mmCIF file of C-alpha atoms in Angstrom:
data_model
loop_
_atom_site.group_PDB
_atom_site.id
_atom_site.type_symbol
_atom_site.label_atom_id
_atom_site.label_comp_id
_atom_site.label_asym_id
_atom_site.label_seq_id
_atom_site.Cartn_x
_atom_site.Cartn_y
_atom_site.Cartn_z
ATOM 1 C CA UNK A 1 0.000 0.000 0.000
ATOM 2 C CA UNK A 2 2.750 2.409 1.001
ATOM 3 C CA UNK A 3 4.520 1.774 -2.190
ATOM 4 C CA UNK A 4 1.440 2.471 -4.450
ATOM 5 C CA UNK A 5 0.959 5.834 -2.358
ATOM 6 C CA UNK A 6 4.512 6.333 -3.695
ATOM 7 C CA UNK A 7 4.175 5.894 -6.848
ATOM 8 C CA UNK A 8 1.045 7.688 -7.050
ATOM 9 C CA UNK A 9 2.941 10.778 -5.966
ATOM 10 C CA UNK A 10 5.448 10.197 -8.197
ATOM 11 C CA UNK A 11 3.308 9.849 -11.185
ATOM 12 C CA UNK A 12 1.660 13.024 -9.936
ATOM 13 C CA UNK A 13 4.460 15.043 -9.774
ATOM 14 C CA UNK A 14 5.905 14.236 -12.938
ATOM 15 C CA UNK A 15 2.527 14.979 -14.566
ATOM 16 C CA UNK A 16 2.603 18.762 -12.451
ATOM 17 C CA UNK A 17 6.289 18.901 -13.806
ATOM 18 C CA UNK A 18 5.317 18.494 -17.250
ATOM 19 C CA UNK A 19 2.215 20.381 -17.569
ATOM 20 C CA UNK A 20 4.094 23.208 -15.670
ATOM 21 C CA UNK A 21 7.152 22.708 -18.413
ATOM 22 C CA UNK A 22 3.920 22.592 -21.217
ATOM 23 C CA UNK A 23 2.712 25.900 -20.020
ATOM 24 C CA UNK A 24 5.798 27.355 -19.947
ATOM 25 C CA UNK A 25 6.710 26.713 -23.629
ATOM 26 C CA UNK A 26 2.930 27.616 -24.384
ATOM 27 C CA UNK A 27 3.901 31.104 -22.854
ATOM 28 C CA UNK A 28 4.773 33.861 -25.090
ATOM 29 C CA UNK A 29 8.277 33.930 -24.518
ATOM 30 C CA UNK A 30 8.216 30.452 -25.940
ATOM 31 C CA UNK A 31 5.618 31.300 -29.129
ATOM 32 C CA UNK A 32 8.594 32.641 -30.903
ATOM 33 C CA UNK A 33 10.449 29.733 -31.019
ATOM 34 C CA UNK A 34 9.193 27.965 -34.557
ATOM 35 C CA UNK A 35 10.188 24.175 -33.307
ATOM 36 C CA UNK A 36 7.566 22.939 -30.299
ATOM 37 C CA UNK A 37 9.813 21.107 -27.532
ATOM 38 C CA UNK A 38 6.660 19.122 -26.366
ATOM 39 C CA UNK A 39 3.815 17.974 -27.877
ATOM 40 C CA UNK A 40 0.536 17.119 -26.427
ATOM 41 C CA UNK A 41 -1.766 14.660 -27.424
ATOM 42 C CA UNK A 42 -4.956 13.334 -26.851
ATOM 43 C CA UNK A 43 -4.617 9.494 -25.490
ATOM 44 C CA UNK A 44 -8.102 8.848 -26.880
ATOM 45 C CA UNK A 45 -9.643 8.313 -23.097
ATOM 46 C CA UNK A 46 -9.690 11.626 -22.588
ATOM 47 C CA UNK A 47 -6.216 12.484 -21.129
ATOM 48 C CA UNK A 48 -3.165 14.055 -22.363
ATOM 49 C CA UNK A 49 -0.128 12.444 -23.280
ATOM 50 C CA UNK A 50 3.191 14.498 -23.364
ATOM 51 C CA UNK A 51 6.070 13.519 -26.160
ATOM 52 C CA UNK A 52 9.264 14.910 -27.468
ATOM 53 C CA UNK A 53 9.234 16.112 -31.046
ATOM 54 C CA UNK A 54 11.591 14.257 -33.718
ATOM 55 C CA UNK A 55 13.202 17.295 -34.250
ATOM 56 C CA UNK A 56 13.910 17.540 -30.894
ATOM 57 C CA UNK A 57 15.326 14.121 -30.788
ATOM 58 C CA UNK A 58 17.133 14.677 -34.110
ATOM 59 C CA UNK A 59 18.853 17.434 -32.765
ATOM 60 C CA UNK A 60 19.685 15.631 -29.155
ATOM 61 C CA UNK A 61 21.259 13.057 -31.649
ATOM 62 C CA UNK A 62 23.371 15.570 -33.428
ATOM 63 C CA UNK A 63 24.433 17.523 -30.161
ATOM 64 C CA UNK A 64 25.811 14.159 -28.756
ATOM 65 C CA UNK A 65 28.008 12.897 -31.785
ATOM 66 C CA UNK A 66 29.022 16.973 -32.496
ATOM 67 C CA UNK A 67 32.091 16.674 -29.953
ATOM 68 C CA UNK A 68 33.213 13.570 -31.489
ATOM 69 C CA UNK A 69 33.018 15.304 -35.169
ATOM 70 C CA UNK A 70 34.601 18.489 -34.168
ATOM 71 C CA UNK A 71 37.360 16.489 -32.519
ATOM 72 C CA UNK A 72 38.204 14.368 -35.718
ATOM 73 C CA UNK A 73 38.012 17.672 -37.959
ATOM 74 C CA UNK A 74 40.382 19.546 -36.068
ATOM 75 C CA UNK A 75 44.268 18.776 -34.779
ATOM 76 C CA UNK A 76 43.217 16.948 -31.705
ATOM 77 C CA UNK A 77 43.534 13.455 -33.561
ATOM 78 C CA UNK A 78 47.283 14.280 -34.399
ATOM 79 C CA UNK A 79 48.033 15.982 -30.842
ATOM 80 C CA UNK A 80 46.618 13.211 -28.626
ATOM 81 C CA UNK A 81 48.322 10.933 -30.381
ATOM 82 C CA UNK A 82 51.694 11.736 -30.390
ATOM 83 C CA UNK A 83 51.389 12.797 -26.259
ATOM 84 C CA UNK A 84 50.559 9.275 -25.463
ATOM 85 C CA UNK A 85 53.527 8.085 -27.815
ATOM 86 C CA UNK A 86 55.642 10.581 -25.667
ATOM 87 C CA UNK A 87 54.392 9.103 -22.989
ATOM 88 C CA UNK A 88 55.121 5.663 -23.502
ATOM 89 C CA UNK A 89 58.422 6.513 -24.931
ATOM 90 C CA UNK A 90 59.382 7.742 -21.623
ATOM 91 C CA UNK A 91 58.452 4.978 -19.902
ATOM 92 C CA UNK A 92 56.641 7.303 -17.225
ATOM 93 C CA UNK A 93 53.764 4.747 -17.249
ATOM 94 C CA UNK A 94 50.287 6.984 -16.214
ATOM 95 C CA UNK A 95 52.851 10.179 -15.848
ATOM 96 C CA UNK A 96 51.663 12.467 -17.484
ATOM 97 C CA UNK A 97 47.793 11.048 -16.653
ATOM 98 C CA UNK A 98 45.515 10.736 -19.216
ATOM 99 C CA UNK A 99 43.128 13.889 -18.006
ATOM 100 C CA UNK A 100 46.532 16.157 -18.454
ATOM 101 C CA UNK A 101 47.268 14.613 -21.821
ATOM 102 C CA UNK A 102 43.779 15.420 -23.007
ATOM 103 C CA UNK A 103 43.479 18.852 -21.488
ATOM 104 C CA UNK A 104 47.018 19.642 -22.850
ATOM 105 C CA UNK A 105 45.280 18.122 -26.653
ATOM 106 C CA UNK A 106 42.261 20.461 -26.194
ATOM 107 C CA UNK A 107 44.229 23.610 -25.377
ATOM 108 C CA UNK A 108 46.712 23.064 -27.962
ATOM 109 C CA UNK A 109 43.859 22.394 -30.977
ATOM 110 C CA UNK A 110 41.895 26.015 -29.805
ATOM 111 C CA UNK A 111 45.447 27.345 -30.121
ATOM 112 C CA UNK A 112 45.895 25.514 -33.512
ATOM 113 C CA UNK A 113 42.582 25.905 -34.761
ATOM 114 C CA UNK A 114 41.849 29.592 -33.552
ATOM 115 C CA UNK A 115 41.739 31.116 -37.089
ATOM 116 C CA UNK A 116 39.502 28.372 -38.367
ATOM 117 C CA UNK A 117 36.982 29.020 -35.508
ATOM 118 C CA UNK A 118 37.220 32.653 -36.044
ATOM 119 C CA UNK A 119 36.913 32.484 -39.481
ATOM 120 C CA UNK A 120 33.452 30.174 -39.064
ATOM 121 C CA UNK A 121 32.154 32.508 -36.213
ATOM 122 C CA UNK A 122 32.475 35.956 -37.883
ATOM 123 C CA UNK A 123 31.015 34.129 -41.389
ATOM 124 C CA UNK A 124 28.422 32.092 -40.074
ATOM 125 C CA UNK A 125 27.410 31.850 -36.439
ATOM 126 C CA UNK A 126 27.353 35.954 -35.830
ATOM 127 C CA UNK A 127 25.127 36.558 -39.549
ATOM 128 C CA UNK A 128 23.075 33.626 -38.767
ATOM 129 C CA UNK A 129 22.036 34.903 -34.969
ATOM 130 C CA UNK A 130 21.496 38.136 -36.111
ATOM 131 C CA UNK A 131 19.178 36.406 -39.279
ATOM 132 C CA UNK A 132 21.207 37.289 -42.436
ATOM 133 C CA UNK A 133 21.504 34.389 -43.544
ATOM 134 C CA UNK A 134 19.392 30.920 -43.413
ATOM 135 C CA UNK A 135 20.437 28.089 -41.615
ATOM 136 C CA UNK A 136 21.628 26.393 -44.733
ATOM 137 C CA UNK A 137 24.098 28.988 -46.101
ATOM 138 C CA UNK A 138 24.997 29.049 -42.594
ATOM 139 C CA UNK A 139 26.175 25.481 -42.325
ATOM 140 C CA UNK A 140 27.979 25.912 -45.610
ATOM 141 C CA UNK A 141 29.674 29.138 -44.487
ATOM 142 C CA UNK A 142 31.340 27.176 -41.792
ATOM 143 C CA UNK A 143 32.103 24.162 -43.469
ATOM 144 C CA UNK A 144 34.873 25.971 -46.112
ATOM 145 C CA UNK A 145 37.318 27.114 -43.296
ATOM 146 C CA UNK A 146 37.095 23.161 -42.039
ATOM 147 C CA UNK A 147 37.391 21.821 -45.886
ATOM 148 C CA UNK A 148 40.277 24.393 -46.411
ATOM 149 C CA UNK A 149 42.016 23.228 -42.951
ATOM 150 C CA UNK A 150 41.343 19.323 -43.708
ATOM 151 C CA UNK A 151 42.682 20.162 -47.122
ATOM 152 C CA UNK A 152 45.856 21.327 -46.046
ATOM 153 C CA UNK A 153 46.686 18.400 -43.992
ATOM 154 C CA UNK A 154 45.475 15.691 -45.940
ATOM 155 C CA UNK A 155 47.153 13.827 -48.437
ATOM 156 C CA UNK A 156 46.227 13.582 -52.282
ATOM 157 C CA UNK A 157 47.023 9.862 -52.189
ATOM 158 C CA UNK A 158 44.364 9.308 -49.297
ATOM 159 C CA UNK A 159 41.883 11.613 -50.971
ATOM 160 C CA UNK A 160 42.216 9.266 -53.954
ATOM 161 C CA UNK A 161 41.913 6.149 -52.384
ATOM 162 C CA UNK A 162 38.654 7.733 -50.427
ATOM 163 C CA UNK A 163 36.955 8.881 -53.897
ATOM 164 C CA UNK A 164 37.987 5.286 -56.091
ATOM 165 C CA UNK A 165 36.017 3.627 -52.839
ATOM 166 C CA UNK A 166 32.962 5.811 -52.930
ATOM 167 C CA UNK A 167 33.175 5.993 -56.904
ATOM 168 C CA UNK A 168 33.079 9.483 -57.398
ATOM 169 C CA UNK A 169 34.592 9.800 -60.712
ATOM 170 C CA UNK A 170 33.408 13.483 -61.595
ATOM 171 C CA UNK A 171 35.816 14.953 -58.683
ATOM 172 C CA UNK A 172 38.078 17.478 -61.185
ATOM 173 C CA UNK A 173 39.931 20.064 -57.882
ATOM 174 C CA UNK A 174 40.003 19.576 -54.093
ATOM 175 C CA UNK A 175 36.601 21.687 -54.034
ATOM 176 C CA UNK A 176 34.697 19.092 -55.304
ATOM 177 C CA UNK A 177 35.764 16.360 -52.896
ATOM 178 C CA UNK A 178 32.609 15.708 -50.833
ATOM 179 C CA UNK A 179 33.078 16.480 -47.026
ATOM 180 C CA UNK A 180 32.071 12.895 -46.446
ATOM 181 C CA UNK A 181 35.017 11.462 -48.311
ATOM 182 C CA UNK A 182 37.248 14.031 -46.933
ATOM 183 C CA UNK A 183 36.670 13.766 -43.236
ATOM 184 C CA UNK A 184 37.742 10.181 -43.800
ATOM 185 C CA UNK A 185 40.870 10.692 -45.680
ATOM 186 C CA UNK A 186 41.952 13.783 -43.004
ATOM 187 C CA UNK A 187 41.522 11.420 -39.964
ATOM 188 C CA UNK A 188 43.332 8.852 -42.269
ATOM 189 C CA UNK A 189 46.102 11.138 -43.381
ATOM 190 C CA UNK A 190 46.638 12.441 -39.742
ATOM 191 C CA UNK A 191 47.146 9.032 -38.106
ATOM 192 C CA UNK A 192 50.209 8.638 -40.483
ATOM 193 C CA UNK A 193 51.429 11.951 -39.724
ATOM 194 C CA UNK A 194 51.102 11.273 -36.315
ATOM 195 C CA UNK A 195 52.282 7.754 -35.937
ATOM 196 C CA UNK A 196 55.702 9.417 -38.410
ATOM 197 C CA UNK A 197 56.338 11.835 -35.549
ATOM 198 C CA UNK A 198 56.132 8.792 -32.860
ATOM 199 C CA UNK A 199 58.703 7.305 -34.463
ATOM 200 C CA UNK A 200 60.998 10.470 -34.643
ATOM 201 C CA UNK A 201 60.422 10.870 -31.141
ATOM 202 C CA UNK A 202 61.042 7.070 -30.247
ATOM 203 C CA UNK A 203 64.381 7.043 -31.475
ATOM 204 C CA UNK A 204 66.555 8.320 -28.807
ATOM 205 C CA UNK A 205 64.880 7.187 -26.281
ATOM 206 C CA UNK A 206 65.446 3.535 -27.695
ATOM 207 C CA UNK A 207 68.862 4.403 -28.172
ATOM 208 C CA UNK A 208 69.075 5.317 -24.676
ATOM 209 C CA UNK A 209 67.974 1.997 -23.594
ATOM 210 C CA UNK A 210 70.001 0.009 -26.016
ATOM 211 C CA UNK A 211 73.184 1.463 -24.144
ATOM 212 C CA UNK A 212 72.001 1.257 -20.689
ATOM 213 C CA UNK A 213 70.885 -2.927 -21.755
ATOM 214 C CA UNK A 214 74.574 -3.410 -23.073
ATOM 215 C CA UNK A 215 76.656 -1.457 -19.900
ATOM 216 C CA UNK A 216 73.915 -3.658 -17.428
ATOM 217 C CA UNK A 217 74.852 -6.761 -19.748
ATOM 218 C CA UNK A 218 78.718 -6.299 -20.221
ATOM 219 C CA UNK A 219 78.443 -5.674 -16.075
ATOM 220 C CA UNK A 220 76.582 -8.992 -15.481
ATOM 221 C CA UNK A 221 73.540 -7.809 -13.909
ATOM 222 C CA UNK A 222 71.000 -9.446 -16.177
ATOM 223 C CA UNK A 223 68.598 -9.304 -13.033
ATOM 224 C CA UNK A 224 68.671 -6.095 -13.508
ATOM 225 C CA UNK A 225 65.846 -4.661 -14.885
ATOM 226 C CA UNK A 226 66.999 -2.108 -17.596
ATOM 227 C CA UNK A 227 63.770 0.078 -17.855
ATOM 228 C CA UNK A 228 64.064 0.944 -14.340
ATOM 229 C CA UNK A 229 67.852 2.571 -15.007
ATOM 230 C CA UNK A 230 67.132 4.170 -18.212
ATOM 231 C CA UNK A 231 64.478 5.795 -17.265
ATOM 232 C CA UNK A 232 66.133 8.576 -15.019
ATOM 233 C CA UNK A 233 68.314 8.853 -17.864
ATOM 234 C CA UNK A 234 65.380 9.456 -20.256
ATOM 235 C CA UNK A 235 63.587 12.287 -18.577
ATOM 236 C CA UNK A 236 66.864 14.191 -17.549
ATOM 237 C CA UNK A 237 67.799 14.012 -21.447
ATOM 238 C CA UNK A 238 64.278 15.279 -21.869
ATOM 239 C CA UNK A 239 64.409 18.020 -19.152
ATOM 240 C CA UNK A 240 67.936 19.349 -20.907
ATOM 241 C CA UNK A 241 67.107 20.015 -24.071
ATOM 242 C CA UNK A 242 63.746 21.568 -23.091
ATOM 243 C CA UNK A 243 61.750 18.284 -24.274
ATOM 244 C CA UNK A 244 58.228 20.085 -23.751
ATOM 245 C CA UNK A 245 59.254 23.282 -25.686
ATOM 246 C CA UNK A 246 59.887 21.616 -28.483
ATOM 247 C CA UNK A 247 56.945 18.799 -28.572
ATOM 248 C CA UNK A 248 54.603 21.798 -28.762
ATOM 249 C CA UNK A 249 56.044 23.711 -31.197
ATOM 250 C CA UNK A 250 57.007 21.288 -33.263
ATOM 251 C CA UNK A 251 53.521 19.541 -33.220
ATOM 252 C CA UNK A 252 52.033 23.331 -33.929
ATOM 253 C CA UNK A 253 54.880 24.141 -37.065
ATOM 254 C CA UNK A 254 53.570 21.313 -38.219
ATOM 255 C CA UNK A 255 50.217 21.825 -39.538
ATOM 256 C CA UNK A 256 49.807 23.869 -42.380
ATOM 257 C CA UNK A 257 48.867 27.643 -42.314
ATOM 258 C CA UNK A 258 45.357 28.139 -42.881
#
C-alpha cells in the first residue's frame, strides 16, 4: 500500500512537472520559437499524453556525436596521439595522466585551430544569430574554413583512395571532394602523420635503452631490470634540451597555415 501511495505521488508530480514545463513553452516567450519542444496529445480516453518532437530528438542526436566530429576535424587526432607516444616513450607509465594529456590536446587544438573558428564565427554563427543568412548557407559558411584546414593536412594519395572507394569519378579540384570522403581521408592522413612523428620521437629514447641494456649486460647484472635505469636517464635528457618546448612547437609548425 505504502509503495502504491509512492508511486502515485510520483506519477503526480511528474505529470505537475510536465504540464508546468507545457505551459511554460505555451507562454509567449516560448511562441517565438518555430520548433515545439513538447507535444501534447490526446490518449483517446480523454487524457493528455506528453512527447518529445523528432526534431527535438534529431537534434539531441546531433548535439551528442558533435564533440566527437569536431574532434576528428580539427588537430586533436594528431596531438593526442603523439602525447601518449611521448608518454610511452618515456616509460613514465600513467605520468603524465591521461586527463593532463587530453586537457594539454584540447588547449593546444583552440590554439591551432583559432583562425579556423574565427573564421566560421564571424562568417556564419554571428550573420546567422542576427538572421542574415538561413540556416543552410549558414552550415555551408562554416564548413569551407574546415574543408580548407582538412585540405591542407590531408594527403592527395588518401583523398584518392577515399573517392575510387565511394566511386566518385566526376571529382576534377580539391573543391569538389565531398566532405564525407574528406573527413575520412583527413583522420586517415593524420594518423600517419602522427604515428611518423612517434617514431621520430622514439628514437633516442630507444637508443638510450640500447646502451644502458649493453653497460647492465657487459656488467653482469642481467637481473637487472633495464627500464628501471634508463628511465632517469630518459627524462633528464628530456628536461635538458627543453623536451616540452619543443613537442609543442614542433607539433604546432607542423600543420599547415590556414
Amino acid at each position: 500500500m505504502a509503495r502504491w501511495l509512492i508511486t502515485k505521488k510520483r506519477a503526480l508530480f511528474i505529470g505537475s512537472a510536465l504540464g508546468l514545463l507545457a505551459l511554460l513553452l505555451a507562454s509567449p516567450a516560448f511562441s517565438q520559437v518555430g520548433m515545439p519542444i513538447v507535444n501534447m496529445v490526446d490518449d483517446g480516453s480523454g487524457g493528455t499524453k506528453y512527447s518529445l518532437t523528432l526534431q527535438l530528438l534529431a537534434l539531441m542526436t546531433v548535439l551528442t556525436l558533435l564533440p566527437s566530429l569536431l574532434l576528428m576535424m580539427t588537430s586533436f587526432v594528431r596531438i593526442i596521439i603523439v602525447m601518449s607516444l611521448l608518454r610511452q616513450a618515456l616509460g613514465t607509465a600513467q605520468t603524465p595522466p591521461n586527463q593532463v594529456l587530453v586537457g594539454m590536446a584540447l588547449f593546444l587544438t583552440l590554439f591551432i585551430m583559432a583562425p579556423v573558428l574565427s573564421s566560421v564565427y564571424d562568417e556564419a554563427i554571428t550573420p546567422y544569430f542576427e538572421e542574415q543568412i538561413s540556416f543552410e548557407t549558414a552550415l555551408a559558411k562554416a564548413e569551407a574554413p574546415f574543408r580548407v584546414f582538412m585540405l591542407n593536412q590531408t594527403r592527395e594519395t588518401d583523398i584518392a583512395m577515399f573517392v575510387e572507394i565511394a566511386g566518385n569519378e566526376n571529382i576534377q579540384e580539391p573543391a569538389d571532394v565531398p566532405f564525407t570522403t574528406l573527413v575520412p581521408a583527413f583522420i586517415t592522413s593524420e594518423l600517419k602523420s602522427a604515428f611518423s612523428i612517434g617514431f621520430l620521437i622514439y628514437i633516442p629514447f630507444v637508443v638510450i635503452d640500447l646502451v644502458v641494456a649493453s653497460v647492465l649486460m657487459s656488467m653482469g647484472m642481467m637481473m637487472l631490470s633495464p627500464m628501471m635505469i634508463s628511465m632517469p636517464f630518459k627524462l633528464m635528457l628530456f628536461v635538458l634540451v627543453d623536451g616540452w618546448t619543443l613537442i609543442m612547437g614542433s607539433l604546432t609548425s607542423s600543420f599547415a597555415v590556414v
